[in-house]
Amino acid sequence: AQKVTQAQTEISVVEKEDVTLDCVYETRDTTYYLFWYKQPPSGELVFLIRRNSFDEQNEISGRYSWNFQKSTSSFNFTITASQVVDSAVYFCALSALNNAGNMLTFGGGTRLMVKP
Amino acid sequence: DSGVTQTPKHLITATGQRVTLRCSPRSGDLSVYWYQQSLDQGLQFLIQYYNGEERAKGNILERFSAQQFPDLHSELNLSSLELGDSALYFCASSPGSYNEQFFGPGTRLTVL
């Protein structure tokens, strides 16, 4: 069975602060993918990143960066210099590469509020 | 805009009724997925179709069924609706069976 835990249910920061969203996962599969999705107040789910289990390189995209550590089964997401538009619920998800298809197992989400 | 379309955007119905949610995947995507988002259960995978065939099944109730048509659009049928079925239902699509999934705007179902 797979499990994704986002221990932080809600985080509040002031604009321009850096913030890190934690994600811890559990899986018995050796090959898997990790994802982050953003759900703004409008409700849609926006894909942010996909990482495979063999690639532990950190990734940076503008103000966003991701830290994947297999040793601790974590895939954390950092927003640098946060902005009000970053306010949203962020979901971490896991998908195993097996014959059972491509189901995403989501964490409970972290609600990020960025105050001006 | 992800390119995935879902209709209707909102649906209000009564207990015991049956509804159909429709999804059109992004152009060229062969896989379609359905997810349910509710306050108590969070985001849960329901079912995946790949090129017309069922590929994976999650915690989908027997009262729910889905299919993917030859033109690759998909429908999710929910019957004998209960209050607890009120949720946001998302459709997602991907090019193959193991790529990142792009989500539609969702259909908000309210069962009264």
mmCIF file with all atom_site columns, N, CA and C in Angstrom, chain A residues 33 35 37 39 42-47 50 91 95-107, chain B residues 2 33 35 37 43-45 48 55-58 88 90 94 96-105:
data_model
loop_
_atom_site.group_PDB
_atom_site.id
_atom_site.type_symbol
_atom_site.label_atom_id
_atom_site.label_alt_id
_atom_site.label_comp_id
_atom_site.label_asym_id
_atom_site.label_entity_id
_atom_site.label_seq_id
_atom_site.pdbx_PDB_ins_code
_atom_site.Cartn_x
_atom_site.Cartn_y
_atom_site.Cartn_z
_atom_site.occupancy
_atom_site.B_iso_or_equiv
_atom_site.pdbx_formal_charge
_atom_site.auth_seq_id
_atom_site.auth_comp_id
_atom_site.auth_asym_id
_atom_site.auth_atom_id
_atom_site.pdbx_PDB_model_num
ATOM 1   N N  . TYR A 1 33  ? 6.921   7.525  -8.929  1.00 0.00 ? 33  TYR A N  1
ATOM 2   C CA . TYR A 1 33  ? 6.976   8.945  -9.251  1.00 0.00 ? 33  TYR A CA 1
ATOM 3   C C  . TYR A 1 33  ? 6.367   9.761  -8.122  1.00 0.00 ? 33  TYR A C  1
ATOM 4   N N  . PHE A 1 35  ? 4.905   13.724 -7.161  1.00 0.00 ? 35  PHE A N  1
ATOM 5   C CA . PHE A 1 35  ? 4.320   14.900 -7.806  1.00 0.00 ? 35  PHE A CA 1
ATOM 6   C C  . PHE A 1 35  ? 3.965   15.958 -6.763  1.00 0.00 ? 35  PHE A C  1
ATOM 7   N N  . TYR A 1 37  ? 1.050   19.161 -6.803  1.00 0.00 ? 37  TYR A N  1
ATOM 8   C CA . TYR A 1 37  ? -0.026  19.873 -7.482  1.00 0.00 ? 37  TYR A CA 1
ATOM 9   C C  . TYR A 1 37  ? -0.454  21.050 -6.613  1.00 0.00 ? 37  TYR A C  1
ATOM 10  N N  . GLN A 1 39  ? -3.676  23.704 -5.820  1.00 0.00 ? 39  GLN A N  1
ATOM 11  C CA . GLN A 1 39  ? -5.114  23.933 -5.986  1.00 0.00 ? 39  GLN A CA 1
ATOM 12  C C  . GLN A 1 39  ? -5.435  25.334 -5.473  1.00 0.00 ? 39  GLN A C  1
ATOM 13  N N  . SER A 1 42  ? -9.746  28.931 -6.903  1.00 0.00 ? 42  SER A N  1
ATOM 14  C CA . SER A 1 42  ? -10.681 28.666 -8.004  1.00 0.00 ? 42  SER A CA 1
ATOM 15  C C  . SER A 1 42  ? -10.999 27.172 -8.141  1.00 0.00 ? 42  SER A C  1
ATOM 16  N N  . GLY A 1 43  ? -10.169 26.314 -7.542  1.00 0.00 ? 43  GLY A N  1
ATOM 17  C CA . GLY A 1 43  ? -10.528 24.901 -7.447  1.00 0.00 ? 43  GLY A CA 1
ATOM 18  C C  . GLY A 1 43  ? -9.826  23.934 -8.372  1.00 0.00 ? 43  GLY A C  1
ATOM 19  N N  . GLU A 1 44  ? -9.244  24.411 -9.460  1.00 0.00 ? 44  GLU A N  1
ATOM 20  C CA . GLU A 1 44  ? -8.605  23.446 -10.367 1.00 0.00 ? 44  GLU A CA 1
ATOM 21  C C  . GLU A 1 44  ? -7.305  22.926 -9.767  1.00 0.00 ? 44  GLU A C  1
ATOM 22  N N  . LEU A 1 45  ? -6.836  21.802 -10.250 1.00 0.00 ? 45  LEU A N  1
ATOM 23  C CA . LEU A 1 45  ? -5.572  21.213 -9.802  1.00 0.00 ? 45  LEU A CA 1
ATOM 24  C C  . LEU A 1 45  ? -4.519  21.475 -10.868 1.00 0.00 ? 45  LEU A C  1
ATOM 25  N N  . VAL A 1 46  ? -3.447  22.150 -10.466 1.00 0.00 ? 46  VAL A N  1
ATOM 26  C CA . VAL A 1 46  ? -2.411  22.535 -11.417 1.00 0.00 ? 46  VAL A CA 1
ATOM 27  C C  . VAL A 1 46  ? -1.156  21.717 -11.173 1.00 0.00 ? 46  VAL A C  1
ATOM 28  N N  . PHE A 1 47  ? -0.689  21.031 -12.195 1.00 0.00 ? 47  PHE A N  1
ATOM 29  C CA . PHE A 1 47  ? 0.525   20.224 -12.096 1.00 0.00 ? 47  PHE A CA 1
ATOM 30  C C  . PHE A 1 47  ? 1.730   21.137 -11.937 1.00 0.00 ? 47  PHE A C  1
ATOM 31  N N  . ARG A 1 50  ? 6.982   16.569 -11.584 1.00 0.00 ? 50  ARG A N  1
ATOM 32  C CA . ARG A 1 50  ? 7.042   15.117 -11.440 1.00 0.00 ? 50  ARG A CA 1
ATOM 33  C C  . ARG A 1 50  ? 8.508   14.720 -11.281 1.00 0.00 ? 50  ARG A C  1
ATOM 34  N N  . PHE A 1 91  ? -0.768  19.884 -2.889  1.00 0.00 ? 91  PHE A N  1
ATOM 35  C CA . PHE A 1 91  ? -0.855  18.447 -2.680  1.00 0.00 ? 91  PHE A CA 1
ATOM 36  C C  . PHE A 1 91  ? 0.398   17.757 -3.194  1.00 0.00 ? 91  PHE A C  1
ATOM 37  N N  . SER A 1 95  ? 2.886   7.920  -7.320  1.00 0.00 ? 95  SER A N  1
ATOM 38  C CA . SER A 1 95  ? 2.386   6.939  -8.269  1.00 0.00 ? 95  SER A CA 1
ATOM 39  C C  . SER A 1 95  ? 3.462   5.885  -8.467  1.00 0.00 ? 95  SER A C  1
ATOM 40  N N  . ALA A 1 96  ? 3.084   4.615  -8.327  1.00 0.00 ? 96  ALA A N  1
ATOM 41  C CA . ALA A 1 96  ? 4.057   3.546  -8.516  1.00 0.00 ? 96  ALA A CA 1
ATOM 42  C C  . ALA A 1 96  ? 4.019   3.060  -9.950  1.00 0.00 ? 96  ALA A C  1
ATOM 43  N N  . LEU A 1 97  ? 5.157   2.705  -10.472 1.00 0.00 ? 97  LEU A N  1
ATOM 44  C CA . LEU A 1 97  ? 5.240   2.193  -11.838 1.00 0.00 ? 97  LEU A CA 1
ATOM 45  C C  . LEU A 1 97  ? 5.080   0.689  -11.778 1.00 0.00 ? 97  LEU A C  1
ATOM 46  N N  . ASN A 1 98  ? 3.861   0.250  -11.921 1.00 0.00 ? 98  ASN A N  1
ATOM 47  C CA . ASN A 1 98  ? 3.614   -1.193 -11.906 1.00 0.00 ? 98  ASN A CA 1
ATOM 48  C C  . ASN A 1 98  ? 2.457   -1.476 -12.842 1.00 0.00 ? 98  ASN A C  1
ATOM 49  N N  . ASN A 1 99  ? 2.030   -2.721 -12.850 1.00 0.00 ? 99  ASN A N  1
ATOM 50  C CA . ASN A 1 99  ? 0.970   -3.074 -13.784 1.00 0.00 ? 99  ASN A CA 1
ATOM 51  C C  . ASN A 1 99  ? -0.409  -2.627 -13.350 1.00 0.00 ? 99  ASN A C  1
ATOM 52  N N  . ALA A 1 100 ? -0.447  -1.972 -12.217 1.00 0.00 ? 100 ALA A N  1
ATOM 53  C CA . ALA A 1 100 ? -1.750  -1.556 -11.691 1.00 0.00 ? 100 ALA A CA 1
ATOM 54  C C  . ALA A 1 100 ? -2.161  -0.192 -12.199 1.00 0.00 ? 100 ALA A C  1
ATOM 55  N N  . GLY A 1 101 ? -1.582  0.262  -13.266 1.00 0.00 ? 101 GLY A N  1
ATOM 56  C CA . GLY A 1 101 ? -1.979  1.546  -13.820 1.00 0.00 ? 101 GLY A CA 1
ATOM 57  C C  . GLY A 1 101 ? -1.247  2.691  -13.156 1.00 0.00 ? 101 GLY A C  1
ATOM 58  N N  . ASN A 1 102 ? -1.849  3.845  -13.223 1.00 0.00 ? 102 ASN A N  1
ATOM 59  C CA . ASN A 1 102 ? -1.157  5.072  -12.836 1.00 0.00 ? 102 ASN A CA 1
ATOM 60  C C  . ASN A 1 102 ? -1.959  5.867  -11.816 1.00 0.00 ? 102 ASN A C  1
ATOM 61  N N  . MET A 1 103 ? -2.477  5.211  -10.825 1.00 0.00 ? 103 MET A N  1
ATOM 62  C CA . MET A 1 103 ? -3.270  5.933  -9.847  1.00 0.00 ? 103 MET A CA 1
ATOM 63  C C  . MET A 1 103 ? -2.372  6.813  -8.984  1.00 0.00 ? 103 MET A C  1
ATOM 64  N N  . LEU A 1 104 ? -2.826  8.020  -8.756  1.00 0.00 ? 104 LEU A N  1
ATOM 65  C CA . LEU A 1 104 ? -2.124  8.928  -7.858  1.00 0.00 ? 104 LEU A CA 1
ATOM 66  C C  . LEU A 1 104 ? -2.692  8.770  -6.452  1.00 0.00 ? 104 LEU A C  1
ATOM 67  N N  . THR A 1 105 ? -1.772  8.615  -5.495  1.00 0.00 ? 105 THR A N  1
ATOM 68  C CA . THR A 1 105 ? -2.157  8.635  -4.090  1.00 0.00 ? 105 THR A CA 1
ATOM 69  C C  . THR A 1 105 ? -1.772  10.000 -3.545  1.00 0.00 ? 105 THR A C  1
ATOM 70  N N  . PHE A 1 106 ? -2.751  10.751 -3.092  1.00 0.00 ? 106 PHE A N  1
ATOM 71  C CA . PHE A 1 106 ? -2.509  12.117 -2.643  1.00 0.00 ? 106 PHE A CA 1
ATOM 72  C C  . PHE A 1 106 ? -2.355  12.200 -1.135  1.00 0.00 ? 106 PHE A C  1
ATOM 73  N N  . GLY A 1 107 ? -1.555  13.168 -0.703  1.00 0.00 ? 107 GLY A N  1
ATOM 74  C CA . GLY A 1 107 ? -1.543  13.526 0.700   1.00 0.00 ? 107 GLY A CA 1
ATOM 75  C C  . GLY A 1 107 ? -2.767  14.374 1.010   1.00 0.00 ? 107 GLY A C  1
ATOM 76  N N  . SER B 2 2   ? -5.673  23.564 -18.587 1.00 0.00 ? 2   SER B N  1
ATOM 77  C CA . SER B 2 2   ? -4.954  22.304 -18.802 1.00 0.00 ? 2   SER B CA 1
ATOM 78  C C  . SER B 2 2   ? -5.288  21.668 -20.148 1.00 0.00 ? 2   SER B C  1
ATOM 79  N N  . TYR B 2 33  ? -8.547  9.634  -16.229 1.00 0.00 ? 33  TYR B N  1
ATOM 80  C CA . TYR B 2 33  ? -8.650  9.238  -14.824 1.00 0.00 ? 33  TYR B CA 1
ATOM 81  C C  . TYR B 2 33  ? -9.801  10.010 -14.183 1.00 0.00 ? 33  TYR B C  1
ATOM 82  N N  . TYR B 2 35  ? -11.209 11.201 -10.290 1.00 0.00 ? 35  TYR B N  1
ATOM 83  C CA . TYR B 2 35  ? -10.910 11.356 -8.861  1.00 0.00 ? 35  TYR B CA 1
ATOM 84  C C  . TYR B 2 35  ? -12.089 12.043 -8.185  1.00 0.00 ? 35  TYR B C  1
ATOM 85  N N  . GLN B 2 37  ? -12.970 14.416 -4.793  1.00 0.00 ? 37  GLN B N  1
ATOM 86  C CA . GLN B 2 37  ? -12.430 15.206 -3.697  1.00 0.00 ? 37  GLN B CA 1
ATOM 87  C C  . GLN B 2 37  ? -13.553 15.599 -2.751  1.00 0.00 ? 37  GLN B C  1
ATOM 88  N N  . LEU B 2 43  ? -8.616  13.687 -1.618  1.00 0.00 ? 43  LEU B N  1
ATOM 89  C CA . LEU B 2 43  ? -8.578  13.366 -3.047  1.00 0.00 ? 43  LEU B CA 1
ATOM 90  C C  . LEU B 2 43  ? -8.367  11.865 -3.210  1.00 0.00 ? 43  LEU B C  1
ATOM 91  N N  . GLN B 2 44  ? -9.344  11.204 -3.831  1.00 0.00 ? 44  GLN B N  1
ATOM 92  C CA . GLN B 2 44  ? -9.265  9.756  -3.971  1.00 0.00 ? 44  GLN B CA 1
ATOM 93  C C  . GLN B 2 44  ? -9.405  9.343  -5.423  1.00 0.00 ? 44  GLN B C  1
ATOM 94  N N  . PHE B 2 45  ? -8.553  8.436  -5.834  1.00 0.00 ? 45  PHE B N  1
ATOM 95  C CA . PHE B 2 45  ? -8.588  7.889  -7.181  1.00 0.00 ? 45  PHE B CA 1
ATOM 96  C C  . PHE B 2 45  ? -9.779  6.956  -7.324  1.00 0.00 ? 45  PHE B C  1
ATOM 97  N N  . GLN B 2 48  ? -9.176  4.463  -13.876 1.00 0.00 ? 48  GLN B N  1
ATOM 98  C CA . GLN B 2 48  ? -8.385  4.902  -15.021 1.00 0.00 ? 48  GLN B CA 1
ATOM 99  C C  . GLN B 2 48  ? -8.777  4.093  -16.247 1.00 0.00 ? 48  GLN B C  1
ATOM 100 N N  . ARG B 2 55  ? -7.984  0.397  -16.906 1.00 0.00 ? 55  ARG B N  1
ATOM 101 C CA . ARG B 2 55  ? -6.575  0.121  -16.618 1.00 0.00 ? 55  ARG B CA 1
ATOM 102 C C  . ARG B 2 55  ? -6.317  -0.067 -15.128 1.00 0.00 ? 55  ARG B C  1
ATOM 103 N N  . ALA B 2 56  ? -6.998  0.692  -14.312 1.00 0.00 ? 56  ALA B N  1
ATOM 104 C CA . ALA B 2 56  ? -6.812  0.594  -12.861 1.00 0.00 ? 56  ALA B CA 1
ATOM 105 C C  . ALA B 2 56  ? -8.086  1.050  -12.179 1.00 0.00 ? 56  ALA B C  1
ATOM 106 N N  . LYS B 2 57  ? -8.335  0.426  -11.025 1.00 0.00 ? 57  LYS B N  1
ATOM 107 C CA . LYS B 2 57  ? -9.548  0.737  -10.287 1.00 0.00 ? 57  LYS B CA 1
ATOM 108 C C  . LYS B 2 57  ? -9.177  1.055  -8.844  1.00 0.00 ? 57  LYS B C  1
ATOM 109 N N  . GLY B 2 58  ? -9.748  2.109  -8.315  1.00 0.00 ? 58  GLY B N  1
ATOM 110 C CA . GLY B 2 58  ? -9.486  2.474  -6.930  1.00 0.00 ? 58  GLY B CA 1
ATOM 111 C C  . GLY B 2 58  ? -10.713 2.202  -6.083  1.00 0.00 ? 58  GLY B C  1
ATOM 112 N N  . LEU B 2 88  ? -16.397 17.153 -5.203  1.00 0.00 ? 88  LEU B N  1
ATOM 113 C CA . LEU B 2 88  ? -15.860 17.686 -6.455  1.00 0.00 ? 88  LEU B CA 1
ATOM 114 C C  . LEU B 2 88  ? -15.264 16.497 -7.205  1.00 0.00 ? 88  LEU B C  1
ATOM 115 N N  . PHE B 2 90  ? -13.078 15.201 -10.275 1.00 0.00 ? 90  PHE B N  1
ATOM 116 C CA . PHE B 2 90  ? -12.095 15.629 -11.258 1.00 0.00 ? 90  PHE B CA 1
ATOM 117 C C  . PHE B 2 90  ? -11.855 14.537 -12.288 1.00 0.00 ? 90  PHE B C  1
ATOM 118 N N  . SER B 2 94  ? -3.636  11.940 -19.496 1.00 0.00 ? 94  SER B N  1
ATOM 119 C CA . SER B 2 94  ? -2.201  11.884 -19.740 1.00 0.00 ? 94  SER B CA 1
ATOM 120 C C  . SER B 2 94  ? -1.976  11.199 -21.079 1.00 0.00 ? 94  SER B C  1
ATOM 121 N N  . GLY B 2 96  ? 0.153   8.768  -22.049 1.00 0.00 ? 96  GLY B N  1
ATOM 122 C CA . GLY B 2 96  ? 0.210   7.318  -21.957 1.00 0.00 ? 96  GLY B CA 1
ATOM 123 C C  . GLY B 2 96  ? -0.372  6.887  -20.645 1.00 0.00 ? 96  GLY B C  1
ATOM 124 N N  . SER B 2 97  ? 0.104   5.744  -20.181 1.00 0.00 ? 97  SER B N  1
ATOM 125 C CA . SER B 2 97  ? -0.456  5.208  -18.942 1.00 0.00 ? 97  SER B CA 1
ATOM 126 C C  . SER B 2 97  ? 0.335   5.625  -17.710 1.00 0.00 ? 97  SER B C  1
ATOM 127 N N  . TYR B 2 98  ? 1.524   6.202  -17.887 1.00 0.00 ? 98  TYR B N  1
ATOM 128 C CA . TYR B 2 98  ? 2.376   6.486  -16.735 1.00 0.00 ? 98  TYR B CA 1
ATOM 129 C C  . TYR B 2 98  ? 2.948   7.896  -16.721 1.00 0.00 ? 98  TYR B C  1
ATOM 130 N N  . ASN B 2 99  ? 2.299   8.802  -17.400 1.00 0.00 ? 99  ASN B N  1
ATOM 131 C CA . ASN B 2 99  ? 2.810   10.175 -17.425 1.00 0.00 ? 99  ASN B CA 1
ATOM 132 C C  . ASN B 2 99  ? 2.135   11.023 -16.369 1.00 0.00 ? 99  ASN B C  1
ATOM 133 N N  . GLU B 2 100 ? 2.628   12.267 -16.239 1.00 0.00 ? 100 GLU B N  1
ATOM 134 C CA . GLU B 2 100 ? 1.945   13.184 -15.335 1.00 0.00 ? 100 GLU B CA 1
ATOM 135 C C  . GLU B 2 100 ? 0.532   13.443 -15.835 1.00 0.00 ? 100 GLU B C  1
ATOM 136 N N  . GLN B 2 101 ? -0.358  13.659 -14.883 1.00 0.00 ? 101 GLN B N  1
ATOM 137 C CA . GLN B 2 101 ? -1.760  13.821 -15.198 1.00 0.00 ? 101 GLN B CA 1
ATOM 138 C C  . GLN B 2 101 ? -2.136  15.293 -15.138 1.00 0.00 ? 101 GLN B C  1
ATOM 139 N N  . PHE B 2 102 ? -2.923  15.711 -16.119 1.00 0.00 ? 102 PHE B N  1
ATOM 140 C CA . PHE B 2 102 ? -3.406  17.078 -16.176 1.00 0.00 ? 102 PHE B CA 1
ATOM 141 C C  . PHE B 2 102 ? -4.894  17.064 -15.889 1.00 0.00 ? 102 PHE B C  1
ATOM 142 N N  . PHE B 2 103 ? -5.280  17.900 -14.937 1.00 0.00 ? 103 PHE B N  1
ATOM 143 C CA . PHE B 2 103 ? -6.642  17.855 -14.417 1.00 0.00 ? 103 PHE B CA 1
ATOM 144 C C  . PHE B 2 103 ? -7.563  18.882 -15.065 1.00 0.00 ? 103 PHE B C  1
ATOM 145 N N  . GLY B 2 104 ? -8.811  18.473 -15.195 1.00 0.00 ? 104 GLY B N  1
ATOM 146 C CA . GLY B 2 104 ? -9.850  19.390 -15.626 1.00 0.00 ? 104 GLY B CA 1
ATOM 147 C C  . GLY B 2 104 ? -10.302 20.252 -14.463 1.00 0.00 ? 104 GLY B C  1
ATOM 148 N N  . PRO B 2 105 ? -11.241 21.172 -14.724 1.00 0.00 ? 105 PRO B N  1
ATOM 149 C CA . PRO B 2 105 ? -11.697 22.108 -13.687 1.00 0.00 ? 105 PRO B CA 1
ATOM 150 C C  . PRO B 2 105 ? -12.604 21.473 -12.640 1.00 0.00 ? 105 PRO B C  1
#
